[in-house]
């Protein structure tokens, strides 16, 4: 690797020009502001948040350390437990259904479908539009008084009931439906790219050997997609933990706090309930969860590339 | 994604299985399109028609009045000037933020692939991880600092925030792209006496078309669609489009004008939808580059 890279300490010396020393340093000078900004705005601010989580900050930050009090208060909040329960339900269903549906769509699309060029963008467009936008339609659609339930009643099916959006026990599943709708196309695109990367010769050989389509997929195609499963899992888990617009647009966390997620919990405790240290503590927990998933993944990706 | 159009399986199969496959694919397409379809037809109906009619039926007498109202006269909070001002806010925020983060990303990518200095791997790793942090972990300090330096509740503050938290991604995109760029060309130019910026402008930039498009689209979509930063660091007349839309939809005073809500949502969606329709290929590449590195 090092042979394909310019060593600025060597070439400029050969030129032996007065500007050489500036040219030596220029790459570093160019990179420095970006790096400094990330160091401060990302890592410095994370430390700042961690510090605040160990204080009694309420509306304004105070910096006197008070140990793990905020964490104790955080875990004494029923709505935080609600948020944890919801992120578990939402996260698992969202990741599993997106992967299952995305893989299904990708396999179906991979059967020499003539209108693939039309269908692919249709499956993927939800990723291009803010959920604040599409959420207005979803909210309307899921609302018993205006959407699906009313439509079914209009069509004569008067006993039809679909009130999940306003039902505290079921509302979290409407978040799952909308989230799956938004991210499935993205999963499909990842799997489709994976499918197109499989060596056609192997598949041909399997077919000549008389393997059924089902057996070919089960024994050759799906195992070959392992890295895509891993990427999809990482990306979706990360997106699930960061999900915020989804809840705000659809339920605003309600009814009651039935659809509270850690992301909405953090926002409301910090900015509207004046419990900044509790909000900071919840943010730290979110960060640690994401880091536990992302860091090993990035580490292995960077290592692989070095070889 | 691009490349081979035909499937990797030999395809064929019985006519029945072909029908089933096409049927399934079309059903899914219909499900995916329904929210957009409902938004569009509802935005073209009068309130009476919405109340009496069916959610999925086409407008009997299409009207663009809801669109005009959403743009110019709908009430958000206490002001009734529609969403045009907020649309403008978003434009004023997106254009500089995308330009600055893309330019910095390309310079960073150049430095990180073609020069070596102590710690370059650590620097890249730290920039890469910055892409993935949940923003909740920096929300409080950013709000404090923007307030302290007088950028609270301003477009300038939002631009700064979007540039900073987009830098990781833009750097990643350009770094992966420049890694494949022949280093010999740059070495030769250096021996000929070309300086850093000369090489960047004359040799690297002309070859960067595709990755610039990918980066610009990725950043544009992300920043236009952002809600968390907009709702945390702006208020009143200074909020971007997404926040204004959410306020409009959740305004509970007076008669609920669903058609105006939907028209406003369509207007908010148009810029990113347009980009997606025109350059969807590049949008997908950006998503994949952000998801699967290497």
Coordinates of C-alpha atoms in Angstrom, one line a residue:
Chain A
X1 CA 0.0 0.0 0.0
X2 CA 2.7 2.4 0.9
X3 CA 4.3 2.1 -2.5
X4 CA 1.2 3.5 -4.2
X5 CA 1.3 6.6 -2.1
X6 CA 3.4 9.7 -2.4
X7 CA 5.8 10.3 0.4
X8 CA 5.9 14.1 0.5
X9 CA 9.1 14.0 2.4
X10 CA 10.9 12.5 -0.6
X11 CA 9.6 14.1 -3.7
X12 CA 9.8 17.8 -2.7
X13 CA 13.3 17.4 -1.5
X14 CA 14.3 16.2 -5.0
X15 CA 12.8 19.4 -6.4
X16 CA 14.7 21.5 -3.9
X17 CA 12.6 24.6 -4.4
X18 CA 11.9 27.2 -1.8
X19 CA 8.2 26.6 -1.8
X20 CA 8.8 22.9 -1.1
X21 CA 8.3 23.2 2.6
X22 CA 4.9 24.8 2.2
X23 CA 4.0 22.2 -0.3
X24 CA 5.0 19.5 2.2
X25 CA 2.7 20.8 4.8
X26 CA -0.2 21.8 2.5
X27 CA -2.0 18.4 2.6
X28 CA -2.0 18.5 6.4
X29 CA -3.1 22.1 6.5
X30 CA -6.0 21.3 4.2
X31 CA -7.1 18.4 6.3
X32 CA -6.6 20.1 9.6
X33 CA -9.7 22.3 9.8
X34 CA -12.1 19.4 9.0
X35 CA -10.4 17.1 11.4
X36 CA -10.3 19.8 14.1
X37 CA -14.0 20.5 13.6
X38 CA -14.9 16.8 13.9
X39 CA -12.7 16.4 16.9
X40 CA -14.5 19.2 18.7
X41 CA -18.0 18.9 17.4
X42 CA -18.2 15.1 17.6
X43 CA -15.7 13.8 20.2
X44 CA -15.5 16.9 22.3
X45 CA -19.3 17.3 22.4
X46 CA -19.7 13.6 23.2
X47 CA -17.5 14.1 26.3
X48 CA -19.5 17.2 27.1
X49 CA -22.7 15.2 27.0
X50 CA -21.1 12.5 29.1
X51 CA -20.1 15.1 31.7
X52 CA -23.6 16.6 31.8
X53 CA -25.0 13.1 32.4
X54 CA -23.1 13.0 35.6
X55 CA -24.5 16.3 36.9
X56 CA -27.9 17.6 38.1
X57 CA -28.4 19.9 35.1
X58 CA -32.0 20.8 34.6
X59 CA -33.0 23.7 32.3
X60 CA -29.4 25.0 32.2
X61 CA -26.2 23.0 32.4
X62 CA -24.4 22.9 35.7
X63 CA -21.1 21.2 35.9
X64 CA -20.8 20.0 39.5
X65 CA -20.5 16.2 39.3
X66 CA -23.0 14.2 41.2
X67 CA -22.1 10.6 40.2
X68 CA -24.6 8.2 38.7
X69 CA -27.7 10.1 40.0
X70 CA -29.0 10.9 36.6
X71 CA -28.7 7.3 35.4
X72 CA -30.5 6.1 38.5
X73 CA -33.3 8.7 37.8
X74 CA -33.3 7.7 34.2
X75 CA -33.9 4.0 35.0
X76 CA -36.5 4.9 37.6
X77 CA -38.6 6.5 34.8
X78 CA -41.5 4.3 33.6
X79 CA -41.4 6.2 30.2
X80 CA -37.7 5.3 29.8
X81 CA -38.6 1.6 30.3
X82 CA -41.4 2.1 27.8
X83 CA -38.9 3.6 25.3
X84 CA -36.6 0.6 25.8
X85 CA -39.4 -1.9 25.4
X86 CA -40.6 -0.1 22.3
X87 CA -37.1 0.1 20.7
X88 CA -36.8 -3.7 21.3
X89 CA -40.1 -4.4 19.6
X90 CA -39.6 -1.9 16.9
X91 CA -35.9 -2.8 16.3
X92 CA -36.4 -6.5 16.1
X93 CA -39.5 -6.4 13.8
X94 CA -38.1 -3.6 11.7
X95 CA -34.8 -5.4 11.0
X96 CA -36.2 -8.8 10.5
X97 CA -39.1 -7.8 8.3
X98 CA -37.0 -5.4 6.2
X99 CA -34.4 -8.1 5.5
X100 CA -37.0 -10.8 4.8
X101 CA -39.1 -8.5 2.5
X102 CA -36.0 -6.9 0.9
X103 CA -34.5 -10.3 0.1
X104 CA -37.8 -11.6 -1.3
X105 CA -38.2 -8.6 -3.5
X106 CA -34.6 -8.8 -4.7
X107 CA -34.9 -12.5 -5.6
X108 CA -38.2 -11.9 -7.4
X109 CA -36.7 -9.0 -9.3
X110 CA -33.7 -11.1 -10.2
X111 CA -35.8 -13.4 -12.4
X112 CA -35.3 -11.5 -15.7
X113 CA -38.2 -9.2 -15.0
X114 CA -38.8 -7.0 -18.0
X115 CA -40.1 -4.0 -16.1
X116 CA -37.4 -4.1 -13.5
X117 CA -36.3 -0.6 -14.4
X118 CA -39.7 0.7 -13.5
X119 CA -40.2 -1.4 -10.3
X120 CA -36.9 -0.8 -8.7
X121 CA -37.3 3.0 -8.3
X122 CA -40.8 2.5 -7.0
X123 CA -39.6 0.3 -4.2
X124 CA -36.8 2.7 -3.3
X125 CA -38.4 6.1 -3.4
X126 CA -39.5 6.2 0.2
X127 CA -35.9 6.5 1.2
X128 CA -35.6 9.7 -0.9
X129 CA -38.5 11.5 0.8
X130 CA -38.6 12.7 4.4
X131 CA -40.9 10.7 6.7
X132 CA -42.3 14.0 7.9
X133 CA -43.7 14.2 4.4
X134 CA -44.9 10.7 3.8
X135 CA -46.0 10.5 7.4
X136 CA -48.8 12.9 6.7
X137 CA -50.2 10.4 4.3
X138 CA -49.6 7.5 6.6
X139 CA -51.2 9.2 9.5
X140 CA -54.3 9.9 7.4
X141 CA -54.3 6.3 6.1
X142 CA -54.0 4.7 9.6
X143 CA -56.4 7.1 11.3
X144 CA -59.7 5.2 11.8
X145 CA -61.8 8.2 11.0
X146 CA -60.3 9.1 7.7
X147 CA -58.3 6.2 6.3
X148 CA -58.4 2.4 5.8
X149 CA -61.2 1.8 8.4
X150 CA -63.4 4.5 6.9
X151 CA -62.7 3.2 3.3
X152 CA -63.7 -0.3 4.3
X153 CA -66.9 0.9 5.9
X154 CA -67.7 2.9 2.8
X155 CA -67.3 -0.2 0.8
X156 CA -69.8 -2.0 3.0
X157 CA -67.5 -3.9 5.4
X158 CA -68.9 -2.2 8.4
X159 CA -67.5 -4.5 11.0
X160 CA -63.9 -3.8 9.8
X161 CA -61.8 -2.4 12.5
X162 CA -58.3 -0.9 12.3
X163 CA -57.5 1.5 15.1
X164 CA -53.9 0.6 15.8
X165 CA -52.8 4.3 15.5
X166 CA -54.9 5.3 18.5
X167 CA -54.7 2.1 20.4
X168 CA -52.0 2.2 23.0
X169 CA -51.2 -1.5 22.8
X170 CA -50.9 -1.5 19.1
X171 CA -49.6 1.9 18.1
X172 CA -45.9 0.8 18.1
X173 CA -46.8 -1.6 15.3
X174 CA -47.9 1.2 13.1
X175 CA -44.4 2.6 13.5
X176 CA -43.1 -0.8 12.4
X177 CA -45.3 -0.8 9.3
X178 CA -44.3 2.7 8.3
X179 CA -40.6 2.0 9.0
X180 CA -40.6 -1.2 7.0
X181 CA -42.4 0.6 4.2
X182 CA -39.6 3.2 4.2
X183 CA -36.5 1.0 4.4
X184 CA -37.5 -2.2 2.5
X185 CA -36.5 -0.8 -0.9
X186 CA -33.1 0.0 0.4
X187 CA -32.7 -3.5 1.7
X188 CA -33.8 -4.8 -1.7
X189 CA -31.2 -2.7 -3.4
X190 CA -28.5 -4.1 -1.2
X191 CA -29.5 -7.7 -1.8
X192 CA -30.0 -7.1 -5.5
X193 CA -26.4 -5.8 -5.8
X194 CA -25.3 -8.9 -3.8
X195 CA -27.3 -11.3 -6.1
X196 CA -25.8 -9.6 -9.2
X197 CA -22.3 -10.2 -7.8
X198 CA -22.7 -13.9 -7.6
X199 CA -20.7 -15.8 -10.1
X200 CA -23.1 -17.1 -12.8
X201 CA -20.9 -20.1 -13.6
X202 CA -21.5 -21.6 -10.2
X203 CA -25.3 -21.3 -10.7
X204 CA -25.1 -22.8 -14.2
X205 CA -23.1 -25.7 -12.8
X206 CA -25.6 -26.3 -10.1
X207 CA -28.4 -26.3 -12.7
X208 CA -26.5 -28.8 -14.9
X209 CA -26.1 -31.0 -11.9
X210 CA -29.9 -31.0 -11.6
X211 CA -30.3 -28.8 -8.5
X212 CA -33.8 -27.4 -8.2
X213 CA -34.3 -23.6 -8.0
X214 CA -35.1 -23.9 -4.4
X215 CA -32.0 -25.9 -3.6
X216 CA -29.8 -23.5 -5.6
X217 CA -31.1 -20.6 -3.6
X218 CA -30.9 -22.4 -0.2
X219 CA -27.5 -23.9 -0.7
X220 CA -25.6 -21.5 -2.9
X221 CA -27.2 -18.1 -3.3
X222 CA -28.3 -17.3 0.3
X223 CA -25.0 -18.5 1.8
X224 CA -23.1 -16.3 -0.7
X225 CA -25.1 -13.3 0.5
X226 CA -23.8 -13.5 4.0
X227 CA -21.9 -10.2 3.9
X228 CA -25.0 -8.5 2.6
X229 CA -27.0 -9.8 5.5
X230 CA -24.4 -8.5 7.9
X231 CA -24.3 -5.0 6.3
X232 CA -28.1 -4.9 6.2
X233 CA -28.3 -5.9 9.8
X234 CA -25.8 -3.2 10.9
X235 CA -27.4 -0.4 8.8
X236 CA -30.9 -1.2 9.8
X237 CA -30.1 -1.5 13.5
X238 CA -28.3 1.8 13.4
X239 CA -31.3 3.4 11.6
X240 CA -33.7 1.9 14.1
X241 CA -31.9 3.4 17.0
X242 CA -31.8 6.8 15.3
X243 CA -35.5 6.7 14.2
X244 CA -37.0 9.9 15.3
X245 CA -39.0 11.5 12.4
X246 CA -41.0 8.3 12.1
X247 CA -42.5 8.7 15.6
X248 CA -42.9 12.4 15.5
X249 CA -44.8 12.4 12.2
X250 CA -47.0 9.4 13.0
X251 CA -47.9 9.5 16.7
X252 CA -45.8 12.2 18.4
X253 CA -44.9 9.5 20.9
X254 CA -48.5 8.8 21.8
X255 CA -51.1 7.8 22.6
X256 CA -49.9 8.7 26.1
X257 CA -46.3 7.5 25.8
X258 CA -47.1 4.3 24.0
X259 CA -44.7 4.9 21.1
X260 CA -41.9 6.6 23.0
X261 CA -38.5 5.7 21.7
X262 CA -35.1 6.6 23.2
X263 CA -34.7 9.3 20.6
X264 CA -38.0 11.0 21.4
X265 CA -37.4 10.5 25.2
X266 CA -34.0 12.2 24.9
X267 CA -35.5 15.2 23.1
X268 CA -38.5 15.7 25.4
X269 CA -36.6 15.3 28.6
X270 CA -33.9 17.7 27.4
X271 CA -35.8 20.4 25.7
X272 CA -39.3 20.4 27.0
X273 CA -39.2 18.8 30.5
X274 CA -36.1 20.5 31.6
X275 CA -34.3 17.4 32.8
X276 CA -31.1 17.9 30.9
X277 CA -29.0 15.5 32.8
X278 CA -31.5 12.7 32.4
X279 CA -31.7 13.5 28.7
X280 CA -27.9 13.5 28.5
X281 CA -27.8 10.1 30.3
X282 CA -30.3 8.6 27.8
X283 CA -28.2 10.0 24.9
X284 CA -25.1 8.3 26.4
X285 CA -26.9 5.0 26.5
X286 CA -28.0 5.4 22.9
X287 CA -24.5 6.3 21.8
X288 CA -23.0 3.3 23.6
X289 CA -25.5 1.0 22.0
X290 CA -24.7 2.3 18.5
X291 CA -21.0 2.1 19.2
X292 CA -21.3 -1.5 20.4
X293 CA -22.7 -2.4 17.0
X294 CA -20.8 -0.1 14.7
X295 CA -17.2 -0.1 16.1
X296 CA -16.6 -3.9 15.6
X297 CA -18.1 -3.7 12.1
X298 CA -16.0 -0.7 11.1
X299 CA -12.9 -2.3 12.6
X300 CA -13.3 -5.5 10.6
X301 CA -14.1 -3.5 7.4
X302 CA -11.0 -1.4 7.7
X303 CA -8.8 -4.4 8.5
X304 CA -10.1 -6.4 5.6
X305 CA -9.3 -3.6 3.2
X306 CA -5.8 -3.3 4.5
X307 CA -5.0 -6.9 3.4
Chain B
X1 CA -27.0 -2.1 -9.3
X2 CA -26.2 -1.2 -12.9
X3 CA -24.5 -3.5 -15.3
X4 CA -26.2 -6.7 -16.1
X5 CA -29.9 -6.3 -16.7
X6 CA -30.8 -10.0 -16.9
X7 CA -31.2 -11.9 -13.7
X8 CA -28.4 -14.1 -12.3
X9 CA -30.7 -17.1 -12.3
X10 CA -31.4 -18.8 -15.6
X11 CA -35.0 -17.6 -15.2
X12 CA -37.7 -19.2 -17.3
X13 CA -39.8 -21.5 -15.2
X14 CA -43.5 -22.3 -15.9
X15 CA -45.9 -19.7 -17.1
X16 CA -47.8 -20.0 -13.8
X17 CA -44.7 -19.1 -11.7
X18 CA -44.0 -16.2 -14.0
X19 CA -47.6 -14.9 -13.4
X20 CA -47.2 -15.3 -9.7
X21 CA -43.8 -13.5 -9.7
X22 CA -45.2 -10.6 -11.7
X23 CA -48.3 -10.5 -9.6
X24 CA -46.4 -10.3 -6.3
X25 CA -44.0 -7.6 -7.7
X26 CA -46.9 -5.5 -8.9
X27 CA -48.8 -5.8 -5.6
X28 CA -45.8 -4.6 -3.7
X29 CA -45.3 -1.7 -6.2
X30 CA -49.0 -0.7 -5.5
X31 CA -48.4 -0.8 -1.8
X32 CA -45.3 1.3 -2.0
X33 CA -47.0 3.8 -4.2
X34 CA -50.2 4.2 -2.2
X35 CA -49.0 6.9 0.2
X36 CA -47.7 9.1 -2.6
X37 CA -50.9 8.4 -4.6
X38 CA -53.2 9.3 -1.7
X39 CA -51.2 12.5 -1.0
X40 CA -51.4 13.6 -4.6
X41 CA -55.1 12.9 -5.2
X42 CA -56.1 14.3 -1.8
X43 CA -54.1 17.5 -2.5
X44 CA -56.3 18.0 -5.6
X45 CA -59.7 17.6 -3.9
X46 CA -62.0 20.0 -2.2
X47 CA -62.7 19.6 1.5
X48 CA -66.3 18.5 0.8
X49 CA -65.1 15.9 -1.6
X50 CA -62.7 14.5 1.0
X51 CA -65.3 14.4 3.6
X52 CA -67.9 12.6 1.4
X53 CA -65.7 10.6 -0.9
X54 CA -63.3 7.7 -0.7
X55 CA -59.7 8.0 0.2
X56 CA -58.6 6.2 -3.0
X57 CA -61.0 7.6 -5.5
X58 CA -59.8 10.1 -8.1
X59 CA -60.8 13.8 -7.6
X60 CA -64.1 14.5 -9.4
X61 CA -63.3 18.1 -10.0
X62 CA -59.6 18.6 -9.5
X63 CA -58.6 21.9 -8.0
X64 CA -55.2 23.5 -7.4
X65 CA -56.6 25.7 -4.7
X66 CA -55.1 23.6 -1.9
X67 CA -51.6 24.0 -3.5
X68 CA -52.0 27.8 -3.7
X69 CA -53.2 27.9 -0.2
X70 CA -50.4 25.7 1.1
X71 CA -47.8 27.8 -0.7
X72 CA -49.1 31.3 0.1
X73 CA -51.8 31.6 2.8
X74 CA -52.0 28.5 5.1
X75 CA -51.5 29.3 8.8
X76 CA -48.5 27.9 10.6
X77 CA -48.5 28.9 14.2
X78 CA -49.7 32.5 14.3
X79 CA -48.6 33.6 10.8
X80 CA -50.6 32.8 7.7
X81 CA -48.2 33.2 4.9
X82 CA -48.1 29.6 3.8
X83 CA -44.9 27.5 3.5
X84 CA -43.1 29.6 0.9
X85 CA -40.9 31.3 3.4
X86 CA -39.9 28.0 5.0
X87 CA -39.2 26.5 1.5
X88 CA -36.9 29.4 1.0
X89 CA -35.2 28.7 4.4
X90 CA -34.5 25.2 3.3
X91 CA -33.0 26.3 0.0
X92 CA -30.8 28.9 1.7
X93 CA -29.7 26.2 4.2
X94 CA -29.2 23.3 1.7
X95 CA -27.2 25.0 -1.1
X96 CA -24.3 26.4 1.0
X97 CA -24.2 23.3 3.3
X98 CA -24.1 20.9 0.3
X99 CA -21.4 23.0 -1.5
X100 CA -19.1 23.4 1.5
X101 CA -19.3 19.9 2.7
X102 CA -18.7 18.5 -0.8
X103 CA -15.7 20.7 -1.4
X104 CA -14.2 19.9 1.9
X105 CA -14.9 16.2 1.5
X106 CA -13.1 16.1 -1.9
X107 CA -10.0 17.9 -0.5
X108 CA -10.0 15.5 2.5
X109 CA -10.4 12.5 0.3
X110 CA -7.4 13.7 -1.8
X111 CA -5.2 14.2 1.2
X112 CA -6.2 10.9 2.9
X113 CA -5.5 8.7 -0.2
X114 CA -2.5 10.3 -1.8
X115 CA -0.4 11.5 1.1
X116 CA 1.0 9.8 4.2
X117 CA 1.7 11.3 7.5
X118 CA 1.7 10.0 11.1
X119 CA -1.7 9.2 12.3
X120 CA -3.6 9.3 9.0
X121 CA -5.3 6.0 9.7
X122 CA -6.5 7.2 13.1
X123 CA -7.7 10.4 11.5
X124 CA -9.8 8.5 9.0
X125 CA -11.2 6.1 11.6
X126 CA -12.3 9.0 13.7
X127 CA -13.9 10.8 10.8
X128 CA -15.6 7.5 9.7
X129 CA -17.1 6.8 13.1
X130 CA -18.4 10.4 13.2
X131 CA -20.9 9.3 10.4
X132 CA -22.6 6.9 12.7
X133 CA -23.1 8.6 16.0
X134 CA -26.7 9.2 17.1
X135 CA -27.0 13.0 17.0
X136 CA -28.7 12.9 20.4
X137 CA -25.2 12.5 21.8
X138 CA -24.2 16.0 20.7
X139 CA -27.5 17.8 20.7
X140 CA -27.2 19.7 24.0
X141 CA -23.6 21.0 23.4
X142 CA -24.5 22.1 19.9
X143 CA -27.5 24.0 21.1
X144 CA -25.3 25.7 23.8
X145 CA -22.4 26.5 21.4
X146 CA -24.7 27.9 18.7
X147 CA -26.4 30.1 21.3
X148 CA -23.0 31.3 22.7
X149 CA -21.6 32.3 19.3
X150 CA -24.8 34.0 18.2
X151 CA -25.8 31.4 15.6
X152 CA -28.8 30.1 17.6
X153 CA -32.0 30.1 15.6
X154 CA -30.3 31.1 12.3
X155 CA -29.8 29.6 8.9
X156 CA -26.1 30.1 9.4
X157 CA -26.1 27.9 12.5
X158 CA -28.0 25.1 10.6
X159 CA -25.5 25.4 7.7
X160 CA -22.6 25.0 10.1
X161 CA -24.2 22.0 11.8
X162 CA -25.0 20.2 8.5
X163 CA -21.5 20.8 7.2
X164 CA -19.9 19.5 10.3
X165 CA -22.0 16.4 10.6
X166 CA -21.9 15.7 6.9
X167 CA -18.1 15.9 6.6
X168 CA -17.6 12.3 7.7
X169 CA -19.7 11.0 4.8
X170 CA -18.4 13.3 2.1
X171 CA -14.8 12.5 3.1
X172 CA -15.7 8.8 3.1
X173 CA -17.2 9.0 -0.4
X174 CA -14.2 10.8 -2.0
X175 CA -11.7 8.8 -0.2
X176 CA -13.1 5.5 -1.5
X177 CA -13.3 7.0 -5.0
X178 CA -9.8 8.5 -5.1
X179 CA -8.2 5.4 -3.7
X180 CA -8.6 3.8 -7.2
X181 CA -7.1 6.9 -8.9
X182 CA -3.6 6.2 -10.3
X183 CA -1.1 7.7 -8.0
X184 CA 1.6 7.7 -10.8
X185 CA -0.3 10.5 -12.5
X186 CA 0.0 12.7 -9.4
X187 CA 3.6 11.7 -8.8
X188 CA 4.4 12.7 -12.3
X189 CA 2.7 16.1 -12.0
X190 CA 4.6 16.7 -8.7
X191 CA 7.9 16.0 -10.4
X192 CA 6.9 18.5 -13.1
X193 CA 6.5 21.0 -10.3
X194 CA 2.7 21.2 -9.9
X195 CA 1.5 22.2 -6.5
X196 CA -1.2 20.7 -4.3
X197 CA -4.1 22.8 -5.5
X198 CA -3.0 22.7 -9.1
X199 CA -3.0 18.9 -9.1
X200 CA -6.3 18.8 -7.3
X201 CA -7.9 21.2 -9.8
X202 CA -6.3 20.1 -13.0
X203 CA -6.0 16.3 -12.5
X204 CA -8.3 15.1 -9.8
X205 CA -11.4 17.3 -10.2
X206 CA -11.9 16.6 -13.9
X207 CA -12.1 12.9 -13.1
X208 CA -14.4 13.3 -10.2
X209 CA -17.8 13.9 -12.0
X210 CA -19.6 10.7 -10.8
X211 CA -18.6 10.9 -7.2
X212 CA -19.4 14.6 -7.0
X213 CA -22.9 13.8 -8.3
X214 CA -23.3 11.0 -5.7
X215 CA -22.1 13.2 -2.9
X216 CA -24.2 16.2 -3.8
X217 CA -27.4 14.1 -4.1
X218 CA -26.7 12.3 -0.8
X219 CA -26.1 15.5 1.1
X220 CA -28.9 17.3 -0.6
X221 CA -31.4 14.6 0.3
X222 CA -30.2 14.2 3.9
X223 CA -30.1 17.9 4.6
X224 CA -33.4 18.7 2.9
X225 CA -35.1 15.9 4.8
X226 CA -33.5 16.7 8.2
X227 CA -35.9 17.2 11.0
X228 CA -34.0 16.7 14.2
X229 CA -31.5 19.6 13.8
X230 CA -34.1 21.9 12.3
X231 CA -36.5 21.4 15.2
X232 CA -33.7 21.6 17.8
X233 CA -31.8 24.6 16.6
X234 CA -34.4 26.8 14.9
X235 CA -37.8 28.2 15.8
X236 CA -40.5 30.6 14.6
X237 CA -39.9 31.9 11.1
X238 CA -36.4 30.5 10.9
X239 CA -37.3 26.8 10.7
X240 CA -36.7 24.7 7.6
X241 CA -39.4 23.1 5.4
X242 CA -39.8 19.8 7.2
X243 CA -40.3 21.4 10.6
X244 CA -42.8 23.9 9.2
X245 CA -44.7 21.0 7.5
X246 CA -44.9 19.2 10.8
X247 CA -46.2 22.3 12.5
X248 CA -48.8 22.8 9.8
X249 CA -50.0 19.3 9.9
X250 CA -50.2 19.3 13.7
X251 CA -51.9 22.7 14.0
X252 CA -55.2 21.9 15.8
X253 CA -57.0 25.2 15.5
X254 CA -59.9 25.6 13.1
X255 CA -61.1 23.2 10.4
X256 CA -58.5 20.5 9.5
X257 CA -57.7 21.2 5.9
X258 CA -56.4 17.8 4.9
X259 CA -56.0 18.8 1.2
X260 CA -53.8 21.8 2.2
X261 CA -51.7 19.5 4.4
X262 CA -51.2 17.1 1.6
X263 CA -50.4 19.8 -0.9
X264 CA -47.8 21.2 1.5
X265 CA -46.3 17.7 1.9
X266 CA -46.1 17.3 -1.8
X267 CA -44.3 20.7 -2.2
X268 CA -41.9 19.6 0.6
X269 CA -41.3 16.3 -1.2
X270 CA -40.8 17.8 -4.7
X271 CA -37.2 18.8 -4.6
X272 CA -35.9 15.4 -3.4
X273 CA -38.4 13.5 -5.6
X274 CA -37.2 15.5 -8.6
X275 CA -33.6 14.7 -7.8
X276 CA -34.5 11.0 -7.3
X277 CA -36.4 10.8 -10.6
X278 CA -33.7 12.5 -12.6
X279 CA -30.7 10.9 -11.0
X280 CA -31.9 7.9 -9.0
X281 CA -29.0 5.8 -10.1
X282 CA -26.6 8.1 -8.2
X283 CA -28.8 8.3 -5.2
X284 CA -28.7 4.5 -4.8
X285 CA -24.9 4.5 -5.2
X286 CA -24.6 7.1 -2.4
X287 CA -26.9 5.0 -0.1
X288 CA -24.8 1.9 -0.8
X289 CA -21.5 3.7 -0.4
X290 CA -22.7 4.9 3.0
X291 CA -23.8 1.4 3.9
X292 CA -21.3 -1.0 2.5
X293 CA -17.8 0.4 2.5
X294 CA -14.9 -0.8 0.5

